[in-house]
Amino acid sequence: MSTNTNTDTGNAIFRPAIVLFAGLTLVVGVIYPYAMTGLGKVIFNDQAEGSLIVQDGKTVGSSLIGQAFTSPKYFWGRPSATSPMPNNAQSSGGSNFGPSNTAQTDAIKARVEALKAADPGNTAKIPVDLVTASASGLDPEISLAAANYQLARVARERKLQESQVKAIIGQLAQQPMLGLLGEARVNVLALNLALDKLNK
């Protein structure tokens, strides 16, 4: 008698728990993700698909993830602290080095030297976003100050007038959100692709 009672009590406790667990798994693990993905594709299709940039029928990158440009004819983006390679979306994160960390100061010095070596005649102050990595390590944009710092070098390397390059920066510039949040900036990949089209 007592054995049956214990079994019945156990069933009364575990059966609802298992049903609840299975139900929540179905709702939270299957229905909700698919519903949100479908809704995202309807309302924000470009973002849901990764904000991919397509040129001549080929995907060349994403407007959300930076790329490492090293040629002097291209605008350079923010440094990236991701590993094992720059702008690795599977390893997003900053270096977490403080301003007094020797690894951080050495990295900044090397970046400053690289910028000066690429454009020895440029005596302007180097914008901070050209020598420091963002918290995500994936920042696809630079400030207009960083773009203007590189303008003369890029124009010279591409044999373009500085006014031509400046005009493209102006066309692609994004203003602060609501005129208040953030600062004016430009997407580096979009800028370099526009310049490649101009040089064709």
Short mmCIF file of C-alpha atoms in Angstrom, two decimals:
data_model
loop_
_atom_site.label_atom_id
_atom_site.label_comp_id
_atom_site.label_asym_id
_atom_site.label_seq_id
_atom_site.Cartn_x
_atom_site.Cartn_y
_atom_site.Cartn_z
CA MET A 1 0.00 0.00 0.00
CA SER A 2 2.68 2.47 0.98
CA THR A 3 4.81 1.51 -2.07
CA ASN A 4 1.98 2.37 -4.46
CA THR A 5 1.38 5.62 -2.60
CA ASN A 6 5.04 6.57 -2.95
CA THR A 7 4.98 5.69 -6.65
CA ASP A 8 1.85 7.74 -7.21
CA THR A 9 3.39 10.69 -5.34
CA GLY A 10 6.58 10.41 -7.42
CA ASN A 11 4.58 10.33 -10.66
CA ALA A 12 2.53 13.31 -9.51
CA ILE A 13 5.72 15.31 -8.94
CA PHE A 14 7.85 14.25 -11.91
CA ARG A 15 5.28 14.00 -14.70
CA PRO A 16 4.32 17.73 -14.60
CA ALA A 17 8.00 18.69 -14.31
CA ILE A 18 8.93 16.65 -17.39
CA VAL A 19 5.95 17.99 -19.36
CA LEU A 20 6.85 21.55 -18.34
CA PHE A 21 10.51 21.02 -19.27
CA ALA A 22 9.57 19.60 -22.69
CA GLY A 23 7.07 22.38 -23.31
CA LEU A 24 9.50 25.15 -22.39
CA THR A 25 12.23 23.53 -24.51
CA LEU A 26 9.87 23.54 -27.49
CA VAL A 27 8.74 27.13 -26.95
CA VAL A 28 12.06 28.73 -25.96
CA GLY A 29 14.40 26.48 -27.92
CA VAL A 30 12.49 26.04 -31.18
CA ILE A 31 9.39 28.20 -31.67
CA TYR A 32 10.76 31.48 -30.29
CA PRO A 33 14.11 31.46 -32.19
CA TYR A 34 12.43 30.58 -35.49
CA ALA A 35 9.72 33.19 -34.95
CA MET A 36 12.27 35.92 -34.16
CA THR A 37 14.45 34.93 -37.11
CA GLY A 38 11.45 35.01 -39.45
CA LEU A 39 10.26 38.35 -38.06
CA GLY A 40 13.78 39.77 -38.36
CA LYS A 41 13.99 38.73 -42.01
CA VAL A 42 10.68 40.42 -42.75
CA ILE A 43 11.31 43.68 -40.88
CA PHE A 44 15.12 43.97 -40.94
CA ASN A 45 16.13 41.70 -43.80
CA ASP A 46 19.53 43.27 -44.47
CA GLN A 47 20.61 43.11 -40.82
CA ALA A 48 19.20 39.60 -40.33
CA GLU A 49 21.25 38.39 -43.30
CA GLY A 50 24.46 39.85 -41.85
CA SER A 51 24.46 43.28 -43.54
CA LEU A 52 26.51 41.81 -46.36
CA ILE A 53 28.14 44.01 -48.98
CA VAL A 54 27.89 42.56 -52.48
CA GLN A 55 29.90 43.88 -55.41
CA ASP A 56 29.80 42.50 -58.94
CA GLY A 57 27.72 39.59 -57.67
CA LYS A 58 30.25 38.60 -55.01
CA THR A 59 30.03 39.04 -51.26
CA VAL A 60 33.06 41.12 -50.25
CA GLY A 61 32.31 41.63 -46.57
CA SER A 62 29.85 42.94 -44.03
CA SER A 63 29.15 46.53 -43.11
CA LEU A 64 29.19 45.40 -39.47
CA ILE A 65 32.67 43.82 -39.37
CA GLY A 66 35.94 45.59 -40.11
CA GLN A 67 38.61 44.31 -42.47
CA ALA A 68 42.38 44.66 -42.19
CA PHE A 69 43.62 46.86 -45.05
CA THR A 70 47.39 47.29 -45.25
CA SER A 71 48.05 48.73 -48.71
CA PRO A 72 48.73 52.51 -48.61
CA LYS A 73 46.17 53.07 -51.38
CA TYR A 74 43.41 52.02 -48.99
CA PHE A 75 42.00 53.71 -45.92
CA TRP A 76 42.99 51.76 -42.83
CA GLY A 77 40.45 50.92 -40.18
CA ARG A 78 40.78 50.61 -36.44
CA PRO A 79 43.30 48.09 -35.15
CA SER A 80 41.82 44.80 -33.97
CA ALA A 81 42.84 42.82 -30.90
CA THR A 82 41.06 39.61 -31.92
CA SER A 83 42.98 36.40 -32.41
CA PRO A 84 44.33 34.47 -34.21
CA MET A 85 43.75 37.16 -36.87
CA PRO A 86 42.40 40.72 -36.94
CA ASN A 87 38.64 41.24 -37.19
CA ASN A 88 37.86 37.62 -36.30
CA ALA A 89 34.11 37.61 -35.66
CA GLN A 90 34.38 34.28 -33.82
CA SER A 91 36.74 35.83 -31.28
CA SER A 92 35.27 39.28 -30.68
CA GLY A 93 36.81 41.20 -27.81
CA GLY A 94 39.34 43.81 -26.80
CA SER A 95 42.85 43.32 -25.50
CA ASN A 96 41.79 44.40 -21.99
CA PHE A 97 45.18 46.11 -21.61
CA GLY A 98 45.20 49.25 -19.47
CA PRO A 99 46.92 52.47 -20.57
CA SER A 100 49.98 51.69 -18.46
CA ASN A 101 50.41 48.15 -19.83
CA THR A 102 53.67 47.92 -21.77
CA ALA A 103 52.10 45.64 -24.39
CA GLN A 104 49.49 48.35 -25.02
CA THR A 105 51.99 51.21 -25.22
CA ASP A 106 54.30 49.16 -27.48
CA ALA A 107 51.39 48.32 -29.80
CA ILE A 108 50.36 51.98 -30.02
CA LYS A 109 53.95 53.05 -30.76
CA ALA A 110 54.18 50.47 -33.56
CA ARG A 111 50.89 51.67 -35.06
CA VAL A 112 52.02 55.30 -34.91
CA GLU A 113 55.29 54.38 -36.64
CA ALA A 114 53.42 52.46 -39.36
CA LEU A 115 51.16 55.45 -40.05
CA LYS A 116 54.13 57.83 -40.20
CA ALA A 117 56.11 55.48 -42.44
CA ALA A 118 53.18 55.26 -44.86
CA ASP A 119 52.91 59.06 -45.07
CA PRO A 120 56.16 60.69 -43.86
CA GLY A 121 55.10 64.21 -44.85
CA ASN A 122 51.96 64.12 -42.73
CA THR A 123 52.57 66.13 -39.55
CA ALA A 124 48.94 66.22 -38.38
CA LYS A 125 47.98 64.71 -35.03
CA ILE A 126 47.06 61.05 -35.38
CA PRO A 127 43.43 60.41 -34.33
CA VAL A 128 43.20 58.00 -31.43
CA ASP A 129 40.93 55.54 -33.24
CA LEU A 130 43.71 54.76 -35.72
CA VAL A 131 46.01 53.44 -32.99
CA THR A 132 43.64 51.89 -30.44
CA ALA A 133 41.42 48.84 -30.87
CA SER A 134 37.73 48.96 -30.09
CA ALA A 135 36.17 46.86 -27.33
CA SER A 136 34.74 44.41 -29.88
CA GLY A 137 37.82 44.31 -32.11
CA LEU A 138 35.45 44.36 -35.09
CA ASP A 139 34.72 48.08 -35.55
CA PRO A 140 34.00 48.66 -39.27
CA GLU A 141 34.08 52.44 -39.07
CA ILE A 142 36.54 55.25 -38.38
CA SER A 143 35.94 58.84 -37.38
CA LEU A 144 35.95 61.52 -40.06
CA ALA A 145 39.12 62.84 -38.41
CA ALA A 146 40.78 59.44 -39.01
CA ALA A 147 39.60 59.43 -42.63
CA ASN A 148 40.83 62.98 -43.22
CA TYR A 149 44.20 62.12 -41.68
CA GLN A 150 44.68 59.45 -44.37
CA LEU A 151 43.14 61.41 -47.23
CA ALA A 152 46.37 62.80 -48.75
CA ARG A 153 48.12 59.42 -48.71
CA VAL A 154 45.22 57.60 -50.36
CA ALA A 155 44.77 60.30 -53.00
CA ARG A 156 48.49 60.27 -53.80
CA GLU A 157 48.67 56.48 -54.05
CA ARG A 158 45.64 56.36 -56.32
CA LYS A 159 46.72 59.39 -58.37
CA LEU A 160 43.48 61.19 -57.55
CA GLN A 161 42.77 64.75 -56.51
CA GLU A 162 42.32 65.15 -52.77
CA SER A 163 39.02 66.87 -53.50
CA GLN A 164 37.77 63.69 -55.23
CA VAL A 165 38.58 61.53 -52.23
CA LYS A 166 37.16 64.11 -49.82
CA ALA A 167 33.92 64.16 -51.80
CA ILE A 168 33.53 60.39 -51.44
CA ILE A 169 34.18 60.61 -47.70
CA GLY A 170 31.45 63.25 -47.51
CA GLN A 171 29.00 61.13 -49.51
CA LEU A 172 29.50 58.08 -47.26
CA ALA A 173 29.77 59.93 -43.94
CA GLN A 174 27.25 58.89 -41.29
CA GLN A 175 26.20 61.52 -38.80
CA PRO A 176 25.68 60.91 -35.06
CA MET A 177 22.43 59.14 -34.23
CA LEU A 178 19.72 61.75 -33.60
CA GLY A 179 22.47 64.32 -34.00
CA LEU A 180 23.70 63.55 -30.49
CA LEU A 181 24.88 59.97 -30.00
CA GLY A 182 28.39 59.06 -31.12
CA GLU A 183 30.36 61.03 -33.67
CA ALA A 184 30.42 61.43 -37.43
CA ARG A 185 32.04 58.37 -39.01
CA VAL A 186 32.55 56.46 -42.24
CA ASN A 187 32.52 52.75 -43.06
CA VAL A 188 36.03 51.78 -44.17
CA LEU A 189 35.05 48.91 -46.47
CA ALA A 190 32.37 50.99 -48.23
CA LEU A 191 34.86 53.84 -48.63
CA ASN A 192 37.56 51.63 -50.13
CA LEU A 193 35.11 49.93 -52.49
CA ALA A 194 33.88 53.32 -53.71
CA LEU A 195 37.48 54.35 -54.40
CA ASP A 196 38.14 51.12 -56.28
CA LYS A 197 35.14 51.89 -58.49
CA LEU A 198 36.48 55.38 -59.12
CA ASN A 199 39.88 54.00 -60.13
CA LYS A 200 38.43 51.50 -62.63
#
